[in-house]
Coordinates of C-alpha atoms and ligand atoms in Angstrom, one line a residue:
M767 CA 17.5 89.6 -47.0
E768 CA 16.2 89.2 -49.6
W769 CA 15.7 92.7 -50.8
W770 CA 14.7 91.9 -54.5
K771 CA 10.9 90.6 -53.5
D772 CA 10.3 94.3 -52.3
A773 CA 12.2 96.6 -54.8
I774 CA 10.2 97.6 -58.2
I775 CA 12.8 96.9 -60.9
Y776 CA 13.4 99.3 -64.1
Q777 CA 14.9 98.0 -66.9
I778 CA 16.6 100.2 -69.1
Y779 CA 17.7 99.7 -72.9
P780 CA 20.7 102.0 -72.9
R781 CA 21.0 103.0 -76.9
S782 CA 17.2 104.1 -76.0
F783 CA 16.9 105.7 -72.7
Q784 CA 19.1 109.5 -73.0
D785 CA 22.2 110.5 -75.5
S786 CA 25.0 113.2 -73.6
N787 CA 26.8 113.8 -76.6
G788 CA 24.6 114.5 -79.3
D789 CA 25.9 111.1 -81.6
G790 CA 22.3 110.0 -81.1
I791 CA 22.6 107.7 -78.9
G792 CA 21.8 106.6 -75.5
D793 CA 24.6 106.2 -73.2
I794 CA 26.0 105.9 -69.6
P795 CA 26.8 109.5 -68.6
G796 CA 22.7 109.4 -69.8
I797 CA 21.9 107.4 -67.5
I798 CA 23.6 108.9 -64.9
S799 CA 21.7 112.5 -65.5
R800 CA 18.1 110.3 -65.2
L801 CA 18.7 108.4 -62.0
D802 CA 17.1 112.0 -60.6
H803 CA 13.9 110.5 -62.5
L804 CA 14.6 107.1 -61.5
Q805 CA 14.5 107.6 -57.6
E806 CA 11.4 110.0 -57.6
L807 CA 10.1 106.5 -59.6
G808 CA 10.8 104.6 -56.6
V809 CA 12.6 101.6 -57.9
G810 CA 15.3 99.7 -56.1
A811 CA 16.9 98.5 -59.3
I812 CA 18.0 99.1 -62.2
W813 CA 18.5 96.0 -64.4
L814 CA 20.6 97.7 -68.1
S815 CA 20.6 95.5 -71.0
P816 CA 23.7 95.1 -72.4
V817 CA 26.5 97.6 -72.3
Y818 CA 29.1 95.3 -72.9
R819 CA 31.5 95.2 -75.9
S820 CA 29.4 94.5 -78.6
P821 CA 29.1 95.0 -82.4
N822 CA 26.0 95.2 -82.4
A823 CA 24.5 93.0 -84.7
D824 CA 21.4 92.4 -81.9
N825 CA 22.2 95.5 -79.9
G826 CA 24.7 93.8 -77.3
Y827 CA 22.9 91.2 -77.4
D828 CA 26.0 89.8 -79.2
I829 CA 29.0 90.4 -76.7
S830 CA 33.0 90.4 -78.0
D831 CA 34.2 91.9 -75.0
Y832 CA 32.3 90.8 -71.0
R833 CA 35.2 93.0 -69.5
E834 CA 34.4 96.2 -71.6
I835 CA 32.1 98.7 -72.1
N836 CA 31.0 99.5 -75.4
P837 CA 32.6 102.6 -76.5
E838 CA 28.9 104.0 -77.9
Y839 CA 27.6 104.1 -74.2
G840 CA 30.6 105.2 -72.4
T841 CA 34.3 103.7 -70.0
M842 CA 34.2 101.8 -67.4
E843 CA 35.3 104.9 -65.3
D844 CA 31.4 106.0 -66.9
M845 CA 29.9 102.3 -65.5
E846 CA 32.0 102.3 -62.2
N847 CA 30.1 105.9 -61.9
L848 CA 26.4 104.3 -62.4
I849 CA 27.5 102.1 -59.9
A850 CA 28.4 104.4 -57.0
E851 CA 25.9 107.3 -58.1
A852 CA 22.8 104.6 -58.8
G853 CA 23.9 103.7 -54.9
K854 CA 24.3 106.8 -53.7
R855 CA 20.2 106.7 -54.1
Q856 CA 19.5 103.2 -52.5
I857 CA 18.8 102.0 -56.4
R858 CA 21.1 98.6 -57.3
I859 CA 22.4 97.7 -60.5
I860 CA 21.9 94.3 -61.8
M861 CA 23.7 93.2 -65.8
D862 CA 22.5 91.6 -68.1
L863 CA 24.6 88.1 -68.3
V864 CA 24.6 87.1 -71.9
I865 CA 26.1 83.8 -72.2
N866 CA 24.1 81.3 -74.0
H867 CA 25.8 82.8 -77.2
T868 CA 29.5 85.2 -78.0
S869 CA 29.3 87.9 -80.6
T870 CA 31.4 86.5 -83.6
S871 CA 33.9 88.9 -82.7
H872 CA 34.7 87.3 -79.4
Y873 CA 38.3 87.4 -78.6
W874 CA 37.3 82.9 -78.0
F875 CA 35.2 82.7 -81.6
R876 CA 38.2 84.1 -83.9
Q877 CA 41.0 81.9 -81.8
S878 CA 38.3 78.2 -81.5
R879 CA 38.6 79.0 -85.8
D880 CA 41.8 77.5 -85.4
R881 CA 41.2 73.8 -84.9
T882 CA 44.9 73.7 -82.5
S883 CA 44.1 76.8 -80.7
G884 CA 42.8 75.8 -77.3
Y885 CA 39.6 77.9 -78.0
A886 CA 38.4 74.6 -80.8
D887 CA 36.0 73.2 -78.4
Y888 CA 34.2 76.9 -76.9
Y889 CA 31.5 76.4 -79.9
Y890 CA 29.5 73.7 -81.6
W891 CA 31.3 73.3 -84.5
R892 CA 30.2 70.4 -86.9
R893 CA 30.7 69.0 -90.6
G894 CA 27.4 68.9 -92.6
G895 CA 26.3 66.6 -94.6
A896 CA 27.9 65.3 -97.7
D897 CA 25.8 66.9 -100.3
G898 CA 25.7 70.2 -98.8
A899 CA 23.0 69.3 -95.8
L900 CA 23.2 71.4 -92.8
P901 CA 24.5 69.0 -89.9
N902 CA 21.1 69.5 -88.7
N903 CA 17.8 70.0 -89.4
W904 CA 16.8 73.0 -86.5
T905 CA 15.8 75.8 -87.0
G906 CA 16.5 79.9 -84.3
F907 CA 15.0 81.3 -82.6
F908 CA 14.5 84.6 -85.2
G909 CA 13.3 82.2 -87.8
E910 CA 16.0 81.3 -89.8
D911 CA 18.3 78.3 -90.2
C912 CA 21.0 78.0 -87.3
W913 CA 23.8 77.0 -88.2
E914 CA 26.3 79.0 -90.3
F915 CA 29.3 77.9 -92.6
D916 CA 33.1 79.1 -91.5
P917 CA 35.5 79.5 -94.4
E918 CA 38.5 79.5 -91.9
R919 CA 37.1 76.1 -90.1
C920 CA 35.6 74.2 -92.8
E921 CA 32.9 73.6 -90.6
Y922 CA 29.8 75.0 -89.2
Y923 CA 28.3 76.6 -86.0
L924 CA 25.9 76.2 -84.1
H925 CA 23.5 79.8 -83.9
L926 CA 20.4 79.7 -82.5
F927 CA 19.9 83.8 -83.0
A928 CA 21.2 85.7 -84.9
K929 CA 24.3 83.6 -87.4
S930 CA 27.1 86.4 -85.3
Q931 CA 26.0 84.4 -82.1
A932 CA 27.4 81.5 -81.7
D933 CA 26.0 79.3 -79.0
L934 CA 29.1 78.5 -76.4
N935 CA 29.6 75.0 -75.4
Y936 CA 28.9 74.4 -72.3
H937 CA 30.2 70.4 -72.8
N938 CA 33.3 71.6 -72.1
P939 CA 33.9 72.5 -68.9
A940 CA 36.1 75.6 -69.3
V941 CA 33.6 77.5 -71.4
L942 CA 31.9 77.6 -67.2
E943 CA 35.6 78.3 -65.5
E944 CA 35.4 81.7 -67.6
V945 CA 31.7 82.8 -67.9
K946 CA 31.9 82.3 -63.7
D947 CA 35.3 84.5 -64.2
I948 CA 32.9 86.8 -65.9
L949 CA 30.9 87.1 -62.9
R950 CA 33.6 87.8 -60.2
F951 CA 34.7 90.5 -62.6
W952 CA 31.0 92.1 -61.7
L953 CA 30.6 91.6 -58.6
R954 CA 33.8 92.8 -57.5
K955 CA 32.6 95.6 -59.2
G956 CA 29.1 95.9 -57.1
V957 CA 26.8 94.8 -59.3
A958 CA 23.6 93.5 -57.1
G959 CA 23.2 90.6 -59.8
F960 CA 22.4 89.7 -63.4
R961 CA 19.2 88.7 -65.0
C962 CA 21.2 85.4 -67.1
D963 CA 19.6 85.7 -71.1
V964 CA 18.0 82.6 -72.4
I965 CA 19.5 80.5 -69.9
N966 CA 17.4 78.1 -69.9
I967 CA 19.0 76.3 -72.9
L968 CA 22.2 76.6 -72.2
W969 CA 22.9 72.9 -72.1
K970 CA 22.2 71.8 -75.2
D971 CA 22.1 67.0 -74.9
S972 CA 23.1 66.1 -78.3
L973 CA 22.8 67.8 -81.8
E974 CA 20.6 65.0 -83.0
N975 CA 17.8 66.4 -85.8
G976 CA 15.3 67.5 -84.1
K977 CA 11.0 66.5 -84.6
K978 CA 9.7 68.9 -87.3
K979 CA 7.7 72.3 -85.9
L980 CA 7.1 75.3 -87.4
A981 CA 9.6 76.9 -85.4
L982 CA 12.1 76.0 -83.5
T983 CA 12.5 72.2 -84.8
G984 CA 15.1 71.0 -82.3
S985 CA 14.1 72.4 -79.3
E986 CA 13.4 69.2 -77.4
H987 CA 17.3 69.1 -77.2
Y988 CA 18.0 72.2 -75.2
L989 CA 14.8 73.4 -73.5
S990 CA 15.2 73.3 -69.5
L991 CA 17.2 70.5 -69.9
E992 CA 19.0 68.7 -66.8
G993 CA 22.7 70.0 -68.0
T994 CA 21.1 73.8 -67.4
H995 CA 20.1 72.5 -63.8
E996 CA 23.8 71.9 -63.1
I997 CA 25.3 74.7 -64.6
L998 CA 23.1 77.0 -62.4
R999 CA 23.8 75.2 -59.3
Q1000 CA 27.5 75.5 -59.9
L1001 CA 26.8 79.7 -61.1
R1002 CA 24.7 79.7 -57.9
E1003 CA 28.2 79.1 -55.5
V1004 CA 29.8 81.4 -57.3
L1005 CA 26.7 84.2 -56.9
D1006 CA 26.3 83.2 -53.4
E1007 CA 29.6 84.1 -52.1
Y1008 CA 28.2 88.0 -52.7
G1009 CA 25.0 87.0 -51.9
A1010 CA 23.8 88.5 -55.6
F1011 CA 20.6 88.3 -57.5
T1012 CA 19.6 86.4 -60.2
V1013 CA 16.8 86.2 -62.7
G1014 CA 16.4 84.4 -65.6
E1015 CA 14.7 84.4 -68.7
T1016 CA 13.2 81.5 -69.2
V1017 CA 11.8 80.4 -72.8
F1018 CA 8.7 78.2 -73.4
V1019 CA 9.1 77.6 -69.1
T1020 CA 5.9 75.6 -67.4
P1021 CA 5.2 76.6 -64.1
G1022 CA 6.8 73.6 -63.4
Q1023 CA 9.6 73.8 -65.3
A1024 CA 10.4 77.1 -63.4
R1025 CA 9.6 76.0 -60.0
E1026 CA 13.0 73.9 -60.9
L1027 CA 15.0 76.5 -61.8
C1028 CA 13.6 79.3 -59.3
G1029 CA 12.6 77.0 -56.5
R1030 CA 14.2 78.3 -53.0
E1031 CA 15.8 74.7 -52.5
R1032 CA 17.0 74.3 -55.7
K1033 CA 19.6 76.9 -55.4
E1034 CA 19.2 77.5 -59.2
L1035 CA 17.6 81.0 -60.0
D1036 CA 15.2 83.9 -57.7
M1037 CA 13.1 84.0 -60.3
V1038 CA 12.3 83.8 -63.9
F1039 CA 11.0 85.9 -66.5
S1040 CA 8.5 83.4 -68.0
F1041 CA 6.4 84.4 -71.5
E1042 CA 2.7 82.5 -72.1
H1043 CA 1.4 85.7 -71.1
M1044 CA 2.8 87.2 -73.7
E1045 CA 0.9 84.6 -75.8
C1046 CA -2.1 85.7 -75.0
D1047 CA -2.2 87.5 -78.6
Q1048 CA -1.0 85.4 -80.8
F1049 CA -1.4 82.3 -82.8
L1050 CA 1.4 79.2 -82.9
V1051 CA 4.2 81.4 -82.7
K1052 CA 4.9 84.8 -82.5
W1053 CA 4.4 86.9 -85.9
L1054 CA 0.8 86.0 -86.6
K1055 CA -1.1 87.4 -84.1
R1056 CA -4.9 87.7 -83.4
K1057 CA -7.2 89.1 -81.3
F1058 CA -6.1 90.0 -77.5
R1059 CA -9.0 88.1 -75.2
P1060 CA -8.0 89.5 -71.9
K1061 CA -9.9 86.3 -70.2
A1062 CA -7.0 84.5 -71.4
F1063 CA -4.7 86.5 -70.0
F1064 CA -6.3 87.1 -66.8
A1065 CA -6.9 83.0 -66.6
C1066 CA -2.6 83.0 -66.9
L1067 CA -1.9 85.2 -64.2
T1068 CA -4.2 83.7 -62.0
K1069 CA -2.5 80.2 -63.1
W1070 CA 1.0 81.8 -62.8
Q1071 CA 0.2 83.4 -59.7
K1072 CA -1.2 80.3 -58.4
E1073 CA 1.7 78.2 -59.0
L1074 CA 4.9 80.0 -58.9
D1075 CA 5.2 81.2 -54.8
W1076 CA 7.0 84.2 -56.2
N1077 CA 6.6 85.5 -60.2
A1078 CA 8.8 88.1 -62.1
I1079 CA 5.8 90.2 -63.6
Y1080 CA 6.3 92.2 -66.4
L1081 CA 4.1 93.5 -69.4
E1082 CA 6.9 94.8 -71.6
N1083 CA 10.5 94.9 -72.4
H1084 CA 12.6 95.3 -74.8
D1085 CA 11.7 92.4 -76.9
Q1086 CA 7.6 92.8 -76.7
P1087 CA 5.6 95.2 -78.4
R1088 CA 4.0 98.5 -75.6
S1089 CA 1.6 97.5 -73.7
I1090 CA -1.1 99.7 -74.2
S1091 CA -1.1 99.5 -77.9
R1092 CA -1.2 95.6 -76.5
F1093 CA -3.4 94.5 -73.9
G1094 CA -4.8 98.1 -73.4
S1095 CA -6.4 100.6 -76.0
E1096 CA -4.8 103.8 -77.5
A1097 CA -7.9 105.0 -78.1
H1098 CA -8.3 105.3 -74.1
W1099 CA -4.6 105.3 -73.6
K1100 CA -4.5 106.9 -70.6
E1101 CA -7.2 104.7 -68.7
S1102 CA -5.9 101.9 -70.4
G1103 CA -2.3 102.9 -69.1
K1104 CA -3.1 103.4 -65.7
L1105 CA -4.9 100.0 -65.4
L1106 CA -1.8 98.2 -67.1
A1107 CA -0.2 100.4 -64.5
L1108 CA -1.8 98.7 -61.6
L1109 CA -1.9 95.4 -62.8
A1110 CA 1.4 95.8 -63.2
L1111 CA 2.1 96.5 -59.4
T1112 CA -0.4 95.2 -57.6
L1113 CA 0.6 91.0 -58.4
R1114 CA 2.2 89.1 -56.0
G1115 CA 5.8 88.9 -57.4
T1116 CA 8.8 91.5 -58.3
P1117 CA 7.5 94.1 -61.3
F1118 CA 10.1 95.1 -63.3
L1119 CA 9.0 98.2 -65.8
Y1120 CA 10.7 99.0 -68.7
Q1121 CA 11.3 102.6 -70.2
G1122 CA 9.0 104.7 -71.0
Q1123 CA 6.3 102.3 -69.6
E1124 CA 5.8 104.9 -67.0
I1125 CA 4.9 107.2 -69.3
G1126 CA 2.6 105.2 -71.7
M1127 CA 4.6 105.1 -74.9
L1128 CA 3.2 103.5 -77.4
N1129 CA 4.4 101.3 -80.4
F1130 CA 6.0 102.6 -83.2
D1131 CA 4.6 104.4 -85.9
F1132 CA 7.1 103.9 -89.0
D1133 CA 5.8 102.7 -92.3
R1134 CA 8.1 101.1 -93.6
M1135 CA 10.6 98.3 -93.3
R1136 CA 13.7 101.0 -93.8
Q1137 CA 13.2 102.1 -90.5
L1138 CA 13.6 99.6 -88.5
N1139 CA 16.7 98.3 -86.9
D1140 CA 15.9 94.8 -85.2
V1141 CA 17.7 91.8 -86.7
E1142 CA 15.1 89.6 -86.3
S1143 CA 12.2 91.6 -87.8
K1144 CA 15.1 92.0 -90.9
N1145 CA 15.5 88.5 -91.1
V1146 CA 12.0 87.5 -90.4
E1147 CA 11.0 90.3 -93.7
R1148 CA 13.6 87.8 -95.4
V1149 CA 11.9 84.6 -94.6
L1150 CA 8.2 86.0 -95.8
R1151 CA 9.8 87.4 -99.1
R1152 CA 11.4 83.6 -99.4
L1153 CA 7.1 82.3 -98.8
H1154 CA 6.4 84.7 -101.5
I1155 CA 3.8 87.1 -98.9
P1156 CA 3.5 90.3 -100.8
R1157 CA 5.0 93.8 -99.4
K1158 CA 1.9 95.1 -97.7
A1159 CA 0.9 91.7 -95.3
R1160 CA 4.6 91.4 -94.7
W1161 CA 4.6 94.7 -93.3
R1162 CA 1.3 94.2 -91.7
I1163 CA 3.3 91.2 -89.3
I1164 CA 6.4 93.3 -89.1
S1165 CA 5.0 96.2 -87.4
R1166 CA 2.9 94.5 -85.0
T1167 CA 5.3 91.8 -84.0
S1168 CA 8.7 94.5 -84.3
R1169 CA 11.3 94.9 -81.4
D1170 CA 11.5 97.9 -82.8
N1171 CA 8.2 98.9 -80.9
A1172 CA 9.5 99.2 -77.6
R1173 CA 13.3 100.7 -78.8
T1174 CA 12.6 103.8 -79.7
P1175 CA 14.1 107.1 -78.0
F1176 CA 12.4 107.7 -74.4
Q1177 CA 10.5 110.7 -75.0
W1178 CA 11.5 113.4 -72.3
T1179 CA 10.2 116.1 -73.9
G1180 CA 8.5 117.4 -76.7
E1181 CA 11.3 118.8 -78.6
P1182 CA 12.4 117.5 -81.9
G1183 CA 15.3 115.2 -80.7
A1184 CA 12.8 114.7 -78.0
G1185 CA 15.0 115.6 -74.8
F1186 CA 17.0 112.3 -75.5
T1187 CA 19.4 113.7 -78.3
D1188 CA 20.7 117.0 -79.9
G1189 CA 21.8 114.5 -82.4
R1190 CA 19.9 112.4 -84.7
P1191 CA 18.4 109.6 -82.9
W1192 CA 20.7 106.4 -84.2
L1193 CA 16.3 104.9 -84.2
G1194 CA 13.2 107.5 -85.4
I1195 CA 11.1 108.9 -82.3
N1196 CA 8.1 108.9 -82.9
H1197 CA 5.9 111.4 -83.3
N1198 CA 3.2 111.1 -80.9
C1199 CA 6.2 113.0 -78.6
E1200 CA 4.8 116.5 -78.3
D1201 CA 1.9 114.8 -76.8
I1202 CA 3.7 112.1 -74.6
N1203 CA 6.4 112.9 -72.6
L1204 CA 7.7 113.0 -69.3
A1205 CA 7.6 117.1 -69.2
R1206 CA 4.1 117.8 -70.1
Q1207 CA 3.6 115.0 -67.9
E1208 CA 5.0 116.2 -65.0
Q1209 CA 2.7 119.3 -65.0
D1210 CA -0.5 117.2 -65.1
P1211 CA -1.4 115.5 -61.1
D1212 CA -3.9 113.2 -63.5
S1213 CA -0.8 112.2 -65.9
I1214 CA -0.6 108.4 -66.4
W1215 CA 3.9 109.3 -64.5
N1216 CA 2.4 110.4 -61.6
W1217 CA -0.5 107.4 -61.6
Y1218 CA 3.2 105.1 -61.6
K1219 CA 4.8 107.4 -59.2
D1220 CA 1.8 107.0 -56.4
L1221 CA 0.9 103.4 -57.2
A1222 CA 4.9 103.1 -56.8
A1223 CA 4.9 105.2 -53.3
L1224 CA 1.7 102.9 -52.4
R1225 CA 3.2 99.4 -53.4
N1226 CA 6.5 100.4 -51.2
D1227 CA 4.5 101.6 -48.3
S1228 CA 2.5 98.7 -48.5
A1229 CA 3.1 95.1 -46.7
V1230 CA 0.6 94.0 -48.2
L1231 CA 1.1 94.7 -51.9
R1232 CA 4.6 93.4 -51.8
R1233 CA 4.2 90.2 -49.9
G1234 CA 0.4 89.9 -49.4
T1235 CA -0.6 86.4 -50.8
F1236 CA -3.2 86.5 -54.0
L1237 CA -6.9 85.3 -54.6
P1238 CA -8.2 85.4 -57.9
L1239 CA -12.1 86.9 -57.6
E1240 CA -13.4 87.1 -60.7
T1241 CA -11.4 85.9 -64.4
G1242 CA -14.6 87.8 -66.8
E1243 CA -14.7 88.4 -70.3
Q1244 CA -13.4 91.9 -69.5
V1245 CA -13.4 91.7 -65.5
F1246 CA -10.3 90.8 -63.5
A1247 CA -10.2 90.7 -59.9
Y1248 CA -8.1 89.7 -57.3
R1249 CA -7.9 90.3 -53.6
R1250 CA -3.7 90.4 -51.7
E1251 CA -4.0 89.2 -48.1
L1252 CA -1.4 89.5 -45.4
E1253 CA -1.9 89.2 -41.6
G1254 CA -5.5 89.9 -41.7
E1255 CA -5.5 92.6 -43.8
G1256 CA -6.3 93.0 -47.4
L1257 CA -6.7 95.0 -50.8
T1258 CA -9.4 93.9 -53.6
I1259 CA -7.9 94.8 -57.2
V1260 CA -10.7 94.9 -60.0
L1261 CA -10.0 96.2 -63.4
N1262 CA -11.9 96.3 -66.8
F1263 CA -9.7 95.8 -69.8
S1264 CA -12.5 97.2 -72.2
G1265 CA -13.6 100.5 -73.8
K1266 CA -17.3 98.8 -72.2
P1267 CA -18.8 99.2 -68.9
A1268 CA -18.8 96.7 -67.2
R1269 CA -20.2 95.0 -63.6
T1270 CA -18.7 93.8 -60.5
A1271 CA -19.6 91.9 -57.0
Q1272 CA -16.8 93.2 -55.2
Q1273 CA -17.5 95.8 -53.1
G1274 CA -14.7 98.3 -50.9
R1275 CA -14.1 101.9 -50.1
V1276 CA -12.3 103.0 -52.9
L1277 CA -8.4 103.4 -52.2
R1278 CA -7.5 104.4 -55.9
S1279 CA -8.9 104.8 -59.0
N1280 CA -8.4 105.9 -62.6
I1281 CA -10.6 108.0 -63.2
G1282 CA -10.8 110.0 -59.3
R1283 CA -13.8 107.9 -58.7
E1284 CA -14.4 108.3 -54.5
T1285 CA -17.6 105.9 -53.8
F1286 CA -17.9 102.5 -55.9
D1287 CA -21.0 100.8 -56.3
G1288 CA -19.9 98.1 -58.7
Q1289 CA -20.5 99.7 -61.9
L1290 CA -17.2 100.1 -63.9
A1291 CA -16.2 102.6 -66.6
P1292 CA -14.3 102.0 -69.7
W1293 CA -10.4 101.1 -69.0
E1294 CA -11.8 100.8 -64.8
A1295 CA -9.6 99.8 -62.5
V1296 CA -9.5 100.4 -58.8
I1297 CA -8.2 99.4 -55.6
L1298 CA -10.5 98.7 -52.9
Q1299 CA -10.1 98.4 -49.3
Ligands
ISL943 O1 10.8 87.3 -77.8 C1 11.7 87.1 -78.6 C2 12.1 87.6 -79.7 O2 11.4 88.9 -80.3 C3 12.1 85.8 -78.1 O3 12.1 84.4 -79.2 C4 13.5 86.5 -77.8 O4 14.7 86.2 -78.6 C5 14.1 85.9 -76.6 O5 12.7 86.1 -75.7 C6 15.5 85.7 -76.3 O6 15.7 86.9 -75.9 C7 16.8 87.5 -75.4 O7 17.8 86.5 -76.2 C8 18.1 87.5 -77.7 C9 18.0 89.1 -77.8 O8 18.2 89.2 -78.9 C10 16.5 89.3 -77.0 O9 17.1 91.1 -77.0 C11 16.9 89.0 -75.3 O10 16.0 88.9 -75.0 C12 19.6 86.6 -77.7 O11 20.5 87.1 -76.7
CA944 CA1 25.6 109.1 -76.7

């Protein structure tokens, strides 16, 4: 029961994981060829970012057919093979469920342009104002307006993300029935569950103007509303027929809202990805970075550990810059990478590791816009240009926040193509690939990769780490210490988030140390991380 409390889950961004046919694009046969890597790491499930048919305006988060595989990634047979091959290794497959919006190339949307079709109300269509004004003043997630005029229907449609991602209208019950069918389709194929994209914004209570804000004007009309809870409970009935698991990506949730979305008794989601700890290095909006303050980060993690019984633990995903570049130190690459690994694998909750994290991949080393692919980065660039922000400043903002930081191809080897492809990769490979790659780290017993494997095995073997309670011990300027306890046994974790040495009051016998220490006297080296018994 509740296998997902014991498993480590690994996120694959298929486009960048492993190419098998030299077209420079990662694919499903490529993933199958790397399952042994995941088994070696000790993961119990894979969350696959979208592999459905899609025109790729947002790399698969704009779906044009939920029952087909994107031909760039392979065939349905490949997908079935993946489920079977992963199964042989006791690895479950979790699909990405993107149901807030579809691509405007989806059949539903194309039909929806015709008011007399059965699909007329599948999306939010509205007339604009007489003076050419948009239907309301909402602003979207990618930093621009969220209404687009469709000349065929002569109305605007709502899109909270890119303009080819039209929001589905859940006021129309037919939409939810369609989604239930999609769930059944995939569950019958043997997937274990879903990661539900921006799932707490499904229900829009009205399309009235919102209170003006720096970002996301209008969000009070759709963030975590009762209508969404009702939808989730209905979906849960279908999921329960198959014993399926869900993790919701829930934007801007408070712990209280998160409890309402994933409390056991609520019968909605199993757990949620919250964002607060990802906001510790930003100012008001994600594009404005400020210095990372470890103390605020510790306080935030502690708060969520205390307020939720079970968290989805993550430091990286396909939308976030790499964690070493952000919370650690590229100068202390190995130590800080290992420290972050220790954090990710010892908090209470289900750890989600993102591809490349296990070898300490860093942010991209691009130097101009043209090298980027991310639709969000491109939109933001346009907005900044409109605001007359000079080029250098624009690049500074975008390069630190771009989602492409996490999307460069996986660095399997130090060869050209990084072992990812024989062809031209769809997105540039980081030049540090000669130093940071799996092949090299496999040879080095002291590598980040071997450390991840070791910690994953430790967690998989340790009931204390998997199920123990969380007790905060220290949340200092640079030291974070906490204890995990279960049935009289306990482990203490001490982390020094700084290039400077530190002292801690914690004591114990060293079970793991990222600098190979054997005994501990309370002195911490720069970026030192230990587990004490
Ligand atoms: O991190 C963010 C943007 O950089 C968030 O605002 C993000 O857009 C939000 O978390 C929603 O993300 C999800 O839905 C998007 C898709 O682009 C992201 O990749 C996905 O994770 C729209 O489907
Ligand atoms: Ca390919």
